[in-house]
Short mmCIF file of the C-alpha atoms (twelve columns), coordinates in Angstrom:
data_MODEL
# 
_entry.id   MODEL 
# 
loop_
_atom_site.group_PDB 
_atom_site.id 
_atom_site.type_symbol 
_atom_site.label_atom_id 
_atom_site.label_alt_id 
_atom_site.label_comp_id 
_atom_site.label_asym_id 
_atom_site.label_seq_id 
_atom_site.Cartn_x 
_atom_site.Cartn_y 
_atom_site.Cartn_z 
_atom_site.pdbx_PDB_model_num 
ATOM 1   C CA . ASP A 1   28.471  161.504 -180.095 1 
ATOM 2   C CA . THR A 2   25.260  162.140 -178.228 1 
ATOM 3   C CA . VAL A 3   25.589  162.561 -174.475 1 
ATOM 4   C CA . THR A 4   22.487  161.590 -172.534 1 
ATOM 5   C CA . GLN A 5   21.926  163.234 -169.157 1 
ATOM 6   C CA . PRO A 6   20.183  161.110 -166.522 1 
ATOM 7   C CA . THR A 7   16.631  161.898 -165.469 1 
ATOM 8   C CA . ILE A 8   16.459  163.215 -161.905 1 
ATOM 9   C CA . ASN A 9   13.550  161.554 -160.094 1 
ATOM 10  C CA . PHE A 10  14.116  162.791 -156.537 1 
ATOM 11  C CA . CYS A 11  16.497  165.189 -154.841 1 
ATOM 12  C CA . ASP A 12  17.199  166.503 -151.370 1 
ATOM 13  C CA . PHE A 13  19.878  168.613 -149.685 1 
ATOM 14  C CA . ASP A 14  21.730  167.911 -146.465 1 
ATOM 15  C CA . ARG A 15  21.142  170.263 -143.521 1 
ATOM 16  C CA . ASP A 16  23.978  172.655 -144.347 1 
ATOM 17  C CA . CYS A 17  23.179  172.622 -148.107 1 
ATOM 18  C CA . LYS A 18  26.691  171.483 -149.013 1 
ATOM 19  C CA . HIS A 19  25.561  168.274 -150.723 1 
ATOM 20  C CA . ILE A 20  22.686  167.259 -152.938 1 
ATOM 21  C CA . PHE A 21  21.405  163.693 -153.084 1 
ATOM 22  C CA . LEU A 22  19.704  162.490 -156.255 1 
ATOM 23  C CA . ILE A 23  17.874  159.442 -157.520 1 
ATOM 24  C CA . THR A 24  18.624  159.260 -161.241 1 
ATOM 25  C CA . ASP A 25  16.817  157.170 -163.850 1 
ATOM 26  C CA . ASN A 26  14.899  155.525 -160.963 1 
ATOM 27  C CA . SER A 27  17.906  153.268 -160.448 1 
ATOM 28  C CA . GLU A 28  20.849  155.061 -158.801 1 
ATOM 29  C CA . LEU A 29  21.461  157.191 -155.693 1 
ATOM 30  C CA . GLN A 30  24.092  159.890 -156.189 1 
ATOM 31  C CA . LYS A 31  25.794  162.351 -153.856 1 
ATOM 32  C CA . ARG A 32  27.178  165.572 -155.317 1 
ATOM 33  C CA . ALA A 33  28.743  168.705 -153.837 1 
ATOM 34  C CA . VAL A 34  26.622  171.816 -154.369 1 
ATOM 35  C CA . ASP A 35  29.713  173.871 -155.251 1 
ATOM 36  C CA . ASP A 36  30.723  171.315 -157.934 1 
ATOM 37  C CA . ILE A 37  27.392  169.915 -159.081 1 
ATOM 38  C CA . ASN A 38  28.777  168.017 -162.076 1 
ATOM 39  C CA . ASN A 39  31.119  165.958 -159.903 1 
ATOM 40  C CA . VAL A 40  29.446  162.770 -158.628 1 
ATOM 41  C CA . MET A 41  31.074  162.056 -155.245 1 
ATOM 42  C CA . PHE A 42  29.605  158.570 -155.043 1 
ATOM 43  C CA . ARG A 43  26.973  156.384 -156.698 1 
ATOM 44  C CA . MET A 44  24.962  153.542 -155.243 1 
ATOM 45  C CA . PRO A 45  22.772  151.408 -157.503 1 
ATOM 46  C CA . LEU A 46  19.320  150.435 -156.238 1 
ATOM 47  C CA . THR A 47  20.131  146.764 -155.806 1 
ATOM 48  C CA . ASP A 48  16.738  145.064 -156.340 1 
ATOM 49  C CA . GLY A 49  15.537  147.103 -159.273 1 
ATOM 50  C CA . GLN A 50  14.081  150.544 -159.522 1 
ATOM 51  C CA . ALA A 51  12.298  153.102 -157.414 1 
ATOM 52  C CA . ASN A 52  8.981   154.331 -158.759 1 
ATOM 53  C CA . GLY A 53  9.298   157.786 -160.265 1 
ATOM 54  C CA . SER A 54  6.024   159.005 -158.754 1 
ATOM 55  C CA . GLY A 55  5.695   162.594 -157.624 1 
ATOM 56  C CA . TYR A 56  5.074   161.562 -154.025 1 
ATOM 57  C CA . ARG A 57  7.795   162.036 -151.482 1 
ATOM 58  C CA . ASN A 58  9.468   158.616 -151.670 1 
ATOM 59  C CA . PHE A 59  12.915  159.931 -150.793 1 
ATOM 60  C CA . ARG A 60  13.990  161.116 -147.351 1 
ATOM 61  C CA . LEU A 61  17.300  161.962 -145.693 1 
ATOM 62  C CA . SER A 62  17.742  161.477 -141.958 1 
ATOM 63  C CA . ALA A 63  18.234  164.673 -139.955 1 
ATOM 64  C CA . ASP A 64  21.965  163.981 -139.603 1 
ATOM 65  C CA . GLY A 65  22.335  163.158 -143.307 1 
ATOM 66  C CA . LYS A 66  23.833  159.738 -142.566 1 
ATOM 67  C CA . TYR A 67  20.981  157.694 -144.011 1 
ATOM 68  C CA . CYS A 68  18.573  157.943 -146.894 1 
ATOM 69  C CA . ALA A 69  15.250  156.082 -147.151 1 
ATOM 70  C CA . ILE A 70  13.758  155.370 -150.570 1 
ATOM 71  C CA . GLY A 71  10.221  154.042 -151.096 1 
ATOM 72  C CA . CYS A 72  9.977   152.023 -154.298 1 
ATOM 73  C CA . GLY A 73  6.336   152.660 -155.135 1 
ATOM 74  C CA . ASP A 74  3.310   150.787 -156.388 1 
ATOM 75  C CA . GLY A 75  3.448   147.000 -156.291 1 
ATOM 76  C CA . LYS A 76  6.942   146.983 -154.762 1 
ATOM 77  C CA . LYS A 77  7.029   145.555 -151.247 1 
ATOM 78  C CA . TYR A 78  10.633  146.589 -150.683 1 
ATOM 79  C CA . PHE A 79  12.333  149.872 -149.862 1 
ATOM 80  C CA . TYR A 80  15.941  150.992 -149.483 1 
ATOM 81  C CA . ILE A 81  18.016  152.349 -146.642 1 
ATOM 82  C CA . ALA A 82  21.263  153.859 -147.855 1 
ATOM 83  C CA . ASP A 83  24.079  154.199 -145.333 1 
ATOM 84  C CA . MET A 84  25.731  157.323 -146.740 1 
ATOM 85  C CA . GLU A 85  28.884  157.182 -144.598 1 
ATOM 86  C CA . ASN A 86  29.747  153.583 -145.491 1 
ATOM 87  C CA . GLU A 87  28.208  153.733 -148.990 1 
ATOM 88  C CA . ILE A 88  26.112  150.615 -148.395 1 
ATOM 89  C CA . MET A 89  22.588  150.081 -149.746 1 
ATOM 90  C CA . HIS A 90  20.196  147.863 -147.775 1 
ATOM 91  C CA . SER A 91  17.026  146.509 -149.383 1 
ATOM 92  C CA . LEU A 92  14.284  145.720 -146.854 1 
ATOM 93  C CA . LYS A 93  11.165  143.761 -147.803 1 
ATOM 94  C CA . SER A 94  7.801   144.117 -146.086 1 
ATOM 95  C CA . GLU A 95  5.539   141.117 -145.572 1 
ATOM 96  C CA . TYR A 96  2.674   143.496 -144.700 1 
ATOM 97  C CA . LEU A 97  2.680   146.377 -147.193 1 
ATOM 98  C CA . SER A 98  1.502   146.009 -150.801 1 
ATOM 99  C CA . SER A 99  3.763   148.863 -151.954 1 
ATOM 100 C CA . THR A 100 6.188   151.293 -150.303 1 
ATOM 101 C CA . TYR A 101 5.594   155.040 -150.151 1 
ATOM 102 C CA . VAL A 102 6.417   158.081 -147.989 1 
ATOM 103 C CA . PRO A 103 9.224   156.700 -145.792 1 
ATOM 104 C CA . ARG A 104 9.852   158.874 -142.722 1 
ATOM 105 C CA . PHE A 105 12.557  158.700 -140.085 1 
ATOM 106 C CA . ILE A 106 10.866  158.879 -136.685 1 
ATOM 107 C CA . ASN A 107 11.820  162.217 -135.095 1 
ATOM 108 C CA . GLY A 108 14.439  162.594 -137.845 1 
ATOM 109 C CA . ASP A 109 16.633  160.021 -136.077 1 
ATOM 110 C CA . THR A 110 18.012  156.894 -137.679 1 
ATOM 111 C CA . ASP A 111 16.622  154.346 -135.194 1 
ATOM 112 C CA . PHE A 112 13.122  153.888 -136.610 1 
ATOM 113 C CA . LEU A 113 11.361  154.417 -139.937 1 
ATOM 114 C CA . ALA A 114 7.678   154.595 -140.883 1 
ATOM 115 C CA . VAL A 115 6.726   153.324 -144.371 1 
ATOM 116 C CA . ALA A 116 3.220   153.351 -145.891 1 
ATOM 117 C CA . ASP A 117 1.333   151.796 -148.801 1 
ATOM 118 C CA . LEU A 118 -1.629  152.716 -151.013 1 
ATOM 119 C CA . SER A 119 -4.231  150.758 -149.052 1 
ATOM 120 C CA . GLY A 120 -4.088  152.457 -145.658 1 
ATOM 121 C CA . HIS A 121 -1.340  150.410 -144.028 1 
ATOM 122 C CA . PHE A 122 1.833   151.668 -142.458 1 
ATOM 123 C CA . GLU A 123 4.661   149.883 -140.763 1 
ATOM 124 C CA . ILE A 124 7.341   150.917 -138.264 1 
ATOM 125 C CA . TRP A 125 10.813  149.471 -138.813 1 
ATOM 126 C CA . ASP A 126 13.698  149.123 -136.359 1 
ATOM 127 C CA . LEU A 127 16.602  150.096 -138.604 1 
ATOM 128 C CA . GLU A 128 19.354  148.676 -136.414 1 
ATOM 129 C CA . LYS A 129 17.700  145.236 -136.486 1 
ATOM 130 C CA . LYS A 130 16.396  145.791 -140.048 1 
ATOM 131 C CA . ALA A 131 13.063  144.342 -138.924 1 
ATOM 132 C CA . SER A 132 9.432   145.385 -138.810 1 
ATOM 133 C CA . MET A 133 8.311   146.091 -135.250 1 
ATOM 134 C CA . LYS A 134 4.757   147.468 -135.546 1 
ATOM 135 C CA . ARG A 135 1.966   147.491 -138.144 1 
ATOM 136 C CA . PHE A 136 -1.067  149.751 -138.476 1 
ATOM 137 C CA . GLU A 137 -4.106  150.224 -140.641 1 
ATOM 138 C CA . VAL A 138 -5.856  153.590 -140.789 1 
ATOM 139 C CA . LYS A 139 -9.640  153.456 -140.362 1 
ATOM 140 C CA . PRO A 140 -11.418 153.936 -142.623 1 
ATOM 141 C CA . ARG A 141 -8.798  152.521 -144.993 1 
ATOM 142 C CA . SER A 142 -7.427  155.166 -147.309 1 
ATOM 143 C CA . TRP A 143 -4.334  155.755 -149.423 1 
ATOM 144 C CA . ILE A 144 -1.575  157.311 -147.318 1 
ATOM 145 C CA . ARG A 145 -0.337  160.278 -149.351 1 
ATOM 146 C CA . SER A 146 2.099   161.900 -146.913 1 
ATOM 147 C CA . ALA A 147 3.673   161.498 -143.495 1 
ATOM 148 C CA . ILE A 148 6.047   163.342 -141.195 1 
ATOM 149 C CA . ALA A 149 7.410   162.406 -137.761 1 
ATOM 150 C CA . SER A 150 8.715   165.003 -135.344 1 
ATOM 151 C CA . HIS A 151 8.497   165.817 -131.629 1 
ATOM 152 C CA . ASN A 152 7.109   162.321 -130.855 1 
ATOM 153 C CA . VAL A 153 4.207   162.812 -133.283 1 
ATOM 154 C CA . LEU A 154 3.647   160.892 -136.510 1 
ATOM 155 C CA . ALA A 155 1.287   162.833 -138.789 1 
ATOM 156 C CA . ILE A 156 -0.344  161.033 -141.722 1 
ATOM 157 C CA . GLY A 157 -2.323  162.645 -144.545 1 
ATOM 158 C CA . THR A 158 -4.669  160.362 -146.488 1 
ATOM 159 C CA . GLU A 159 -6.662  160.289 -149.719 1 
ATOM 160 C CA . ASP A 160 -9.930  160.700 -147.771 1 
ATOM 161 C CA . ARG A 161 -8.694  164.176 -146.760 1 
ATOM 162 C CA . ARG A 162 -8.002  163.307 -143.145 1 
ATOM 163 C CA . LEU A 163 -5.038  164.148 -140.986 1 
ATOM 164 C CA . ARG A 164 -4.243  161.577 -138.321 1 
ATOM 165 C CA . LEU A 165 -1.824  162.241 -135.446 1 
ATOM 166 C CA . TYR A 166 -0.137  159.378 -133.569 1 
ATOM 167 C CA . ASP A 167 1.858   159.576 -130.339 1 
ATOM 168 C CA . ILE A 168 4.965   157.575 -131.207 1 
ATOM 169 C CA . ARG A 169 5.603   156.651 -127.566 1 
ATOM 170 C CA . THR A 170 2.320   154.675 -127.391 1 
ATOM 171 C CA . TRP A 171 1.336   154.527 -131.122 1 
ATOM 172 C CA . GLU A 172 -2.127  155.733 -130.160 1 
ATOM 173 C CA . CYS A 173 -4.016  157.854 -132.708 1 
ATOM 174 C CA . PHE A 174 -4.891  160.838 -130.526 1 
ATOM 175 C CA . ARG A 175 -6.443  163.127 -133.139 1 
ATOM 176 C CA . THR A 176 -8.168  162.908 -136.511 1 
ATOM 177 C CA . GLU A 177 -9.276  165.944 -138.497 1 
ATOM 178 C CA . GLN A 178 -11.222 166.166 -141.761 1 
ATOM 179 C CA . PHE A 179 -9.992  168.757 -144.288 1 
ATOM 180 C CA . GLN A 180 -11.136 170.090 -147.653 1 
ATOM 181 C CA . CYS A 181 -7.806  169.343 -149.339 1 
ATOM 182 C CA . TYR A 182 -5.505  166.364 -149.750 1 
ATOM 183 C CA . GLY A 183 -2.618  166.041 -147.337 1 
ATOM 184 C CA . ASN A 184 0.100   165.827 -149.988 1 
ATOM 185 C CA . SER A 185 2.605   167.764 -147.916 1 
ATOM 186 C CA . LEU A 186 2.856   167.849 -144.133 1 
ATOM 187 C CA . HIS A 187 5.109   169.813 -141.787 1 
ATOM 188 C CA . LEU A 188 5.247   169.751 -137.998 1 
ATOM 189 C CA . THR A 189 6.642   172.695 -136.076 1 
ATOM 190 C CA . ASP A 190 7.489   173.377 -132.437 1 
# 
């Protein structure tokens, strides 16, 4: 008999590196213990279909490890929020975005989430209400390649090689910088 191992599309570790979270075959979220990696602690299927296996960061754990956000990629207007404690998967559909990429928990908390698309739009979601609360379009319009939200700042890197910084208390863009490289990976520090 041939045993087929699943393809790992995305992975992340919880804060204390005791658990690893995986998206396998673009269709299932798994939680495994690092000290027993072959043991799947739980599995949650992606209920509406599949996540896109793109190399962009479409998978994000909340700072407390209780929730996981999964962007589903090009042409998919929905994304997932996985409640890790209760093992429940929520599928949320945007009426504004043309696709769903780079989901980010605002300040690492589980109250709000930013989700972007390929055409320069991003949307802020209230996760308790499971509803969109604010919509933006970067000017000039450009593919949003990365985002991070920390210390009341949402940073967005775009295809046109710009970094945009938003104050999440007012949602005002307070700084834009042009760079010589793409913003594929962003990190905010104290």
